[in-house]
Every structure is written in C-alpha cells, then in structure tokens.
Steps between C-alpha positions, in 0.01 A plus 500: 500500500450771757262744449483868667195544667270857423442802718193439753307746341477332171415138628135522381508777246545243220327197496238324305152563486326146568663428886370097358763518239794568777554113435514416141446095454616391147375127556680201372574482116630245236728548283386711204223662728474892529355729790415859531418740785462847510514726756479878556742702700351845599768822673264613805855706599500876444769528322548348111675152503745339290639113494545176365378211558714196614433133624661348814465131488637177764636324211652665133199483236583558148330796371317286177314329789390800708497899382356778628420856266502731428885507539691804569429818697154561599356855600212532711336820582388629890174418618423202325674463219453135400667221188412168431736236524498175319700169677527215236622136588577256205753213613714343273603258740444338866476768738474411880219685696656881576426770653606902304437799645451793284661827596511877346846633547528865592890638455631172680232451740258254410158475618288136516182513268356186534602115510492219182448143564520216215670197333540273202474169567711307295612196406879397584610130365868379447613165512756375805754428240536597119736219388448155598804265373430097444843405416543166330228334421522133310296528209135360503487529876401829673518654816308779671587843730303712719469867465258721674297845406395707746278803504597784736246715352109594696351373184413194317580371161469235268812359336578292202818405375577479133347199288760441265753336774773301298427118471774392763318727793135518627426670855243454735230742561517635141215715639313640788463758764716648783388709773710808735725333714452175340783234298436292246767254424572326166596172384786556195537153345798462246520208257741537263488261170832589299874492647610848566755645709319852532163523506326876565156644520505860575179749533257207581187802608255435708249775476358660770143704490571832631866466490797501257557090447746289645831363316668166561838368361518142528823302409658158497670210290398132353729245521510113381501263822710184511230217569584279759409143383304425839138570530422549816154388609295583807157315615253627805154561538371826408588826756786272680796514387841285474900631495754391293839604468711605163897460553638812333858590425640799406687492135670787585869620662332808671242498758145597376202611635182342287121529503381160397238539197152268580282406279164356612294679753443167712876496579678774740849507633767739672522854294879504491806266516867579549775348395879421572705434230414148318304448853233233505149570683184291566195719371174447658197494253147462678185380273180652612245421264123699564341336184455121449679343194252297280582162361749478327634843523804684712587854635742634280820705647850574484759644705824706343811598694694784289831552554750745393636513150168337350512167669219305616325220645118400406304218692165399371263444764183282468210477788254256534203676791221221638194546611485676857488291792251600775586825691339307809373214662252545753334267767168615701330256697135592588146403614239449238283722393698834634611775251880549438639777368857470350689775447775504187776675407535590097818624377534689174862429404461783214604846503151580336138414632361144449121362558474171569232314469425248741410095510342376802512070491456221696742176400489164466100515412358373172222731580405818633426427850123727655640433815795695494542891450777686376434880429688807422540799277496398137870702457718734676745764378840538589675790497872506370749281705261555824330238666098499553303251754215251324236408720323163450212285727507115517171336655451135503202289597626219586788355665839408298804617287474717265783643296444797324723749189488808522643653141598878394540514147586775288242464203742689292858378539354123631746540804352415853510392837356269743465424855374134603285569792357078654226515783536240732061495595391332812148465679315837535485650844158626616362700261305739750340497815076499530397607875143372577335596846156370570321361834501140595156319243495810277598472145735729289632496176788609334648467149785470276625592141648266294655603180515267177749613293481189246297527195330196630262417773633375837365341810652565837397271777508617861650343816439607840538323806350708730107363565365830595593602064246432245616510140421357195700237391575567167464825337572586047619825425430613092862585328643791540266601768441573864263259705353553855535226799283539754506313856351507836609508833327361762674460817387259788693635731615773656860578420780627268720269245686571159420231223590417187307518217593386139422497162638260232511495133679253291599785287584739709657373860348557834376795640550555834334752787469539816167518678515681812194407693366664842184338683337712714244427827141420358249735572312427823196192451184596582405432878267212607248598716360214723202549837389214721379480878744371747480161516394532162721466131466666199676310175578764148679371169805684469570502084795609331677447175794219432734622195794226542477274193542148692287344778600740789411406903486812709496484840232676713626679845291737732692737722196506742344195685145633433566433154481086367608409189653177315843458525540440134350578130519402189504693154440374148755659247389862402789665317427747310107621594525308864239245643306616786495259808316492845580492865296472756596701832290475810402781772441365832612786771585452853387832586242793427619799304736556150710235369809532267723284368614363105512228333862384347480293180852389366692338253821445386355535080185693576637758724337608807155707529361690875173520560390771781221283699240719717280315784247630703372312805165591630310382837374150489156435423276298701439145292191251544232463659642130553160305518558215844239228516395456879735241705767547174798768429687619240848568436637845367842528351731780637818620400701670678671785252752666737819412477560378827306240765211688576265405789112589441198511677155366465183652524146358442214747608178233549524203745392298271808461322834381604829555389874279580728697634846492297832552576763730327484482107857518314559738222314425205352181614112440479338365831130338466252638784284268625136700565234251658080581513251393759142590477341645837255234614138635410424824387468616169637329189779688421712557331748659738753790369842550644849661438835380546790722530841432484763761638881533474672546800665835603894464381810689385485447146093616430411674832151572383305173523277372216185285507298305246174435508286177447149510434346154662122357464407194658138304493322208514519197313183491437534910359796341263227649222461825634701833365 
C-alpha cells in the first residue's frame, strides 16, 4: 500500500501527547490473552481536523486480533483539541512478531501517529504424514512404521495421543513434550489378530495443549501365512551375531516387489526384495541377540514374505544367545609394587541409558589375596549407544601372575561385559632414592616408611652390604600400619658411592632403595704442639678414635723429618662408638725456630686421619756440671742433629781439663767426647770449675753457627765427699 504523504505544515500539528508512547510495545501473548493501551491524540493545528484512523502493518493481521477505536471519522478542534484512543490486541492464533503503524488519514493523505509492536506465540504441530499404510500383515505377527511430528511454532506444548488405541496398534511416546523447532518421532506398531483384507483406523487424535489435535488414519490387512515346515535355528553369544540364508521363490507369473514381514527384534534383514517371475533368491537373515537366553529357553521370531494375490511364506525362527565372551584380553608386564592404571572402554549397546555396576576380581585364588589391589568406581553410567572410559589401579606386592575380571553388569536386565586384564609382576625397581651427605667419622641418620597393609603383624629384615650402614636387622610393623626404620651412616672414607639397601618381608616381597651416599673431608684435627732444645727431643701421644669394626693396622707417615713416629699401629675393633688408640710421635729439630709438619695415619678399613704437628726449637741449654775425679775423665754423648756431616769444635776454658779432639760427625749419629781432669800440683783443694763448648762450623745449609755448653767440675780423690 502506498500512502500520500501530508503538507509540511501539518507534520506536527497532530500527534500524541506522551512523545514515550510514539512506540507502542504490546509484549508477547498466548493464546486467549488480551491487551489494552490507550493513548490520546491532541489537534495543536489552527484549523479544526477531521480523519480516520487506519493501521499499516508488514504482514496482514486479522482485525479480531488487533483493533483500534473509535472507528470512523474523528473531529478535532484548533488549538488543542484532543480524543483518546484505545488499541486492543487479543490473538486467536500464532502471530509472528510485527511491526503496525497507526496513521490518521486526511482526504487521501495519511499522516503516521505512532508505531505498534506485538505477537502471539503459538503453538504449530502437524504430523509429516497423515496416513501411514502397513499392507499385509500375517496375522499374530506385527510390524512397525515411523512417522514424525514436528513443531514449527515459538512455543511449547505437551501432547498426548488418544488412550483408547484399537487392540491391534499401540505407538510409542503415547505422551510427552515437544519444543519450537523440535521433532518427535513415533513408533506405530501394527499387530493384527483376525484375517482381513481391509483393515482402517481413521481420526486416531493426538491432542495437542494449545492447539487443535492431530488426526491419523492408519490402514492395512491380516492375512494367514503358509508355514514352512523348517525351523530355522540360530546360536551365538550375546551382541554377536550369525547369517543365515532363506531360499525364496516367487509363486507368482508377474514380477513383485515385497517387504519381508520380521518377527523378533533380535533378527534384521534387507527392507525389500524383488522379484522376477517364479525367480528364486537366497535371503540373508542375521541373528543379533542383546539379551542372553536362559536355560532352557529360545528367542522367538518369524519371518513372512507376502506376495501378490494373498500368498505367502512364514519361517519360524528360534535363537539360542550365550553368555558374552570377553570384549578383551589384556597383557601388562610390570615391576612390583608400582601403581597401574588401566583404562577401559564400556559400550552401552542400548538406545537408552544403562548403569553398570562393576566387579573388580582376582582369579584362580581360593582367597582374597592383602597383597594385591584392585580399585575403581563402584559403577559407571552409560549413556545411550555411546561409549564411556572406566578407570581402574592394579598394585601388587609381590612378584608373580596375577589374572584379574573385570565385570559390567546391568543389575537390571543381568546383561554384562567383561574384559580379562593378567599382570605379568616381576621384581620391584628401586623404590626411591635417600641422598645422605655427612663428613668422613660423623654420624647421620636417615629413615624409611614401611607400610603394612595386612591385618597381621610383619617383620621385615634388612640387608645392606655397604659397612659404613647401620640398621637393625629385623624390624615388626603392627597391621595395617606404618612403621619407621631408622639407620646410620657413618662413612670411613672420603668419597661418593650408590648402594643398595633392602628390606624383606615374607609377606610382602623386597623393598628396594637406593642410598646415595657422599663423604666429605673431616674437619681439620687439632694441632700437636711439641718444644725441645736442639740437640734435645720432645715425645707427645697423639690420640684419635678407630670406628672400623675389625682389628684395623694404620700406618703412621710424617711429611717432615723433624717429626718420628712408628711406622705402624694397631686398633682394636670400635664400630659403632670407636676405641681410642695412642701414638707416640717424637720432636727432635735440626734447627732453631718454628716447625710444621703432620702426621698421616691410614688404613684401608679405618680410613685415613691428619694431624697438623707444630715444633718449636729453642737454643740449647748448657747440661752438667760433669763431676771428673783427678787423673780420670768422663765421656759425654753428642749427637749431631743436622742433617748433614757436620764438623765441630772444642772448647774447654780451665787448663785443668782436657778434651779429644774429634773428627766430622755424620747426620744423626751420636759421637762420645772424651773430657780428661788433672789436678794442679799443690795449691788449694779444689774443686776446679770449667766449661766446654762445642761449636758448629760455618756452612751453607745453617750459616749461623751454634754452640752447646758443658758445665765440668773436677777434684780430688780424696774431695770424692765434697759437694
């Protein structure tokens, strides 16, 4: 429709008097619902109006489901005249959303008011076909057709169909719900029990809320079949299947098209056969039971081929379905005492949702075996002909085969499936890793957890070949409990090495781990401090602690000549608290000033230990007095401490006493000095003081010389007595 458009100058003289209601929004009804709006038009033009009223809408509206009035001509005076104007919407059926616009028409022009918005939702249900046709069917078998009902509506409904459905049909939902946009099909099932060559059901209603009902006509015929004296019988395990084939000829002169009548939902064949005249064909028949057969009892089914002119052809088909073999066989090999997790797949072979619950088991046992764990979920659900993954664990103690079930059952229906799942278990692998890091003859400790799982006490006995471990031997752990091992490293030696430590149970298998031990430097030993004169010695116990647990010889090793020790020592066993045991090292310098050196002590068990050694050599001190009877001498012992031949000199300061010159004195060697006394003749009595002194000679190794001094007394015979 094309509309004339006013004058400029009367664009705004009419128009309403709320600029909100410009837009009028109606909402969204149901059938049977009413609205009202009123607005008021007021004439600001100066000149008196008349008009009508008229609605422009994008899509034809019936005008029972939306009026405007007052109808007719209008007046309006100048200046503000003004009239209400009332816009009612009551649907009587689905309306889409729209959009009206709401004009006053002035001698053929037509002027826009304001706009109308709105709909009906409805409901809109019809059925893809309103006659479904099941031909010949023999009588006391049935067959079943598909229809479909769709809603095309923006609304919901609920829909029932009629509950007084004559005895040879029944249909599948006979209630439920259907949403916009949505199908539902239907199952029609005809079984017809008397012969009959027309068979019709007209008006079968299915009645829709919010909507005129449904009608379906449903026809067909019953005829007699011609059994054929075979049974035909069919034997597999449930949800396989097995084919046989039906030789089929045509009794007629004409060629034929025929949809072969099966009874027996475990059976399914080919929908349609045709036919040559009097031709012969091999008909496949497949058996594909989903529910076991109990003792002594068969699926029940037939198959009919109809021809024209009311001949036939019935088989009787019988199925036997066993027990389901496994869906799987599965192999694992693994190390004991490691967690598995098996992942399985559960069909649902339905086309609604099954829960299965679920039987974990471990074969060929009389008994339940504490050793061996087999855990999931107590059930799973499945939804309809989907597939859903079933997680289990296997963990095994100790070493062997174990076979395990693992059964789905429906609790309802009795129908299941299992997978066979065998473990092939071989000696655990190290179990973890301990790191211990100490230095060399200081203890730590580590420990381990050890779980009982029994509901009996257990002893696990330890093995360790590695002498620096301490454990106990034998440990009990409580059922079902945790216990605590605790051992001690003490290293002898300084190192790094990986060992093996183990724990055994009669019940339970080994228990390996790995010790990763690190031996660092001892700390330093505390110095020895030694002083003597030159010439002199000066002998200190050196003490230190022997850990190894057998009789253990160390060797003893200076790195400085100064230093004298044994060459060798031996311990008494001291493992775990250590015995203490003595050497005896020896200062004798070969010059003045600091000494340093240390003392080695080693063994292949005991390890080694380094003692810091600190000498000091002072200036000799004078020795004596040497008491020399008159006409006699005495002989002084002198050792020559350099370490080269050293040539001396001799000294004595009084007359009176002599002294043997000596020749060059090796290294280290002791030379006697021969010192001789003669009285002076007359005089006094005596006795008679002197001093020897004996002086190194200038040389390149100790360029400042060094003396010692004697003290010497000589006297009389007869003054033997005296001081």
């Amino acid at each position: 429709m094309t509309n004339c458009v006013l004058p400029s100058f009367w664009k705004v003289s009419l128009e309403v008097t709320d600029p909100s209601q410009k837009k009028v929004k109606l909402g969204s009804l149901m059938l049977g619902q009413r609205v009202n709006k009123q607005v008021v038009l007021v004439n600001h033009c100066l000149l008196d109006l008349s008009f009508t009223l008229t609605l422009s809408t994008n899509t034809p509206l019936d005008p029972k489901d939306l009026s405007v009035s007052p109808a007719g001509e209008l007046k309006l005076k100048s200046g503000g005249g003004s009239c209400k104007v009332e816009i009612q919407f009551s649907p009587h059926q689905h309306i889409p959303p729209f959009s009206a616009e709401l004009q006053a028409k002035f001698a053929g022009f037509f002027h826009p008011l304001l706009t109308i918005e709105g709909c009906c939702k409805g409901v809109e249900v019809h059925l893809d076909s309103n006659h479904l046709s099941f031909g010949a069917v023999v009588q006391h078998c049935k067959t079943s057709r598909r229809i479909v009902m769709m809603n095309t509506g923006d609304a919901s409904a609920r829909f029932q169909w009629q509950t007084d459905f004559p005895p040879e049909l029944s249909i599948k939902p006979v209630k439920g719900y259907i949403c916009p946009g949505k199908d539902v099909p239907f199952e029609v099932t005809f079984a017809p029990l008397k012969p009959c060559n027309d068979l019709r059901y007209e008006n079968l209603s299915c009645f829709i809320e919010g909507s005129p009902s449904v009608k379906l006509t449903v026809t067909g015929s019953c005829i007699q079949a011609s059994t054929s004296k075979e049974v035909v019988n069919f034997s597999c395990r449930v949800r396989s299947s097995q084919t046989q084939s039906l030789s089929i000829t045509n009794p007629c002169s004409e060629r034929c098209s025929i949809r072969p009548a099966i009874e027996g939902e475990q059976w399914s064949a080919t929908l349609f056969l045709t036919f040559e005249p009097n031709q012969t064909k091999t008909f496949d028949i497949t058996y594909r039971p989903l529910t076991m057969t109990p003792d002594g009892h068969k699926h029940l089914g037939s198959v009919f081929f109809s021809f024209p002119a009311g001949k036939g052809m019935l088989f009787s088909l019988q199925g036997t379905a066993t027990h389901p073999k496994a869906k799987d066989t599965i192999m694992h090999e693994l190390p004991a005492k490691t967690k598995h997790c098996e992942v399985l797949q559960v069909n649902n072979w339905l086309s609604r949702q099954q829960r299965f619950c679920v039987l974990l088991e471990v074969l060929k046992h009389e008994k339940t075996d504490p050793t061996v764990f087999l855990k999931g979920h107590d059930s799973i659900e499945v939804p309809a002909l989907t597939k859903r993954d079933y997680k289990m664990s296997f963990f095994a103690y100790r070493e062997g085969d174990y076979n395990t079930k693992v059964t789905f059952r429906n609790e309802v229906t009795g129908e299941y499936l299992f997978y066979l799942v065998n473990f092939k278990v071989r000696p655990p692998g190290v179990l973890s890793t301990i790191k211990l890091e100490t230095p060399v003859r200081q203890m730590t400790t580590a420990a381990l957890n050890v779980e009982n799982p029994l509901t009996t006490a257990t002893s696990f006995t330890t093995e360790c070949k590695c002498g620096d471990i301490k454990a106990p031997p034998q440990q009990t752990v409580p059922g079902q409990s945790k216990g605590v091992l605790s051992f001690e490293y003490l290293p002898l030696h300084v190192g790094e090495s990986t060992i093996r430590l183990t724990l055994f149970s009669s019940d339970l298998g080994h228990f390996p781990y790995n010790l990763l031990l690190k031996a660092l430097p001892p700390p330093t030993e505390e110095t020895v401090h030694f002083q003597a004169a030159l010439g002199n010695s000066h002998s200190t116990p050196v003490k230190f602690i022997n850990y190894s647990h057998l009789i253990t010889k160390y060797l003893c090793k200076t790195d400085c000549p100064d230093f004298i020790v044994d060459r060798s020592v031996s311990a008494s066993p001291g493992f775990p608290s250590g015995s203490e045991v003595r050497v005896e090292v020896r200062f004798e310098p070969h010059q003045l000033g600091e000494v340093k050196g240390q003392l080695s002590l080693t063994s292949e068990t005991g390890g080694e230990y380094i003692f810091p050694l600190h000498g000091v050599c002072i200036l000799p001190r004078p020795q004596g007095p040497f008491r020399i009877t008159a006409g006699g001498s005495v002989t002084i012992p002198f050792k020559n401490v350099f370490r080269q031949t050293t040539t001396f000199s001799l000294q004595v300061d009084n007359p009176c006493f002599t002294v043997k010159a000596v020749n060059s004195i090796p290294s280290k060697k002791t030379q006697n000095i021969l010192v001789s006394f003669e009285a002076p003749t007359g005089g006094p009595p005596g006795p008679w003081f002197g001093k020897m002194t004996i002086c190194s000679q200038h040389s390149e190794v100790h360029s400042k010389p060094c003396s010692w001094v004697y003290y010497l007394k000589g006297q009389r015979p007869q003054s033997s007595l005296d001081t």
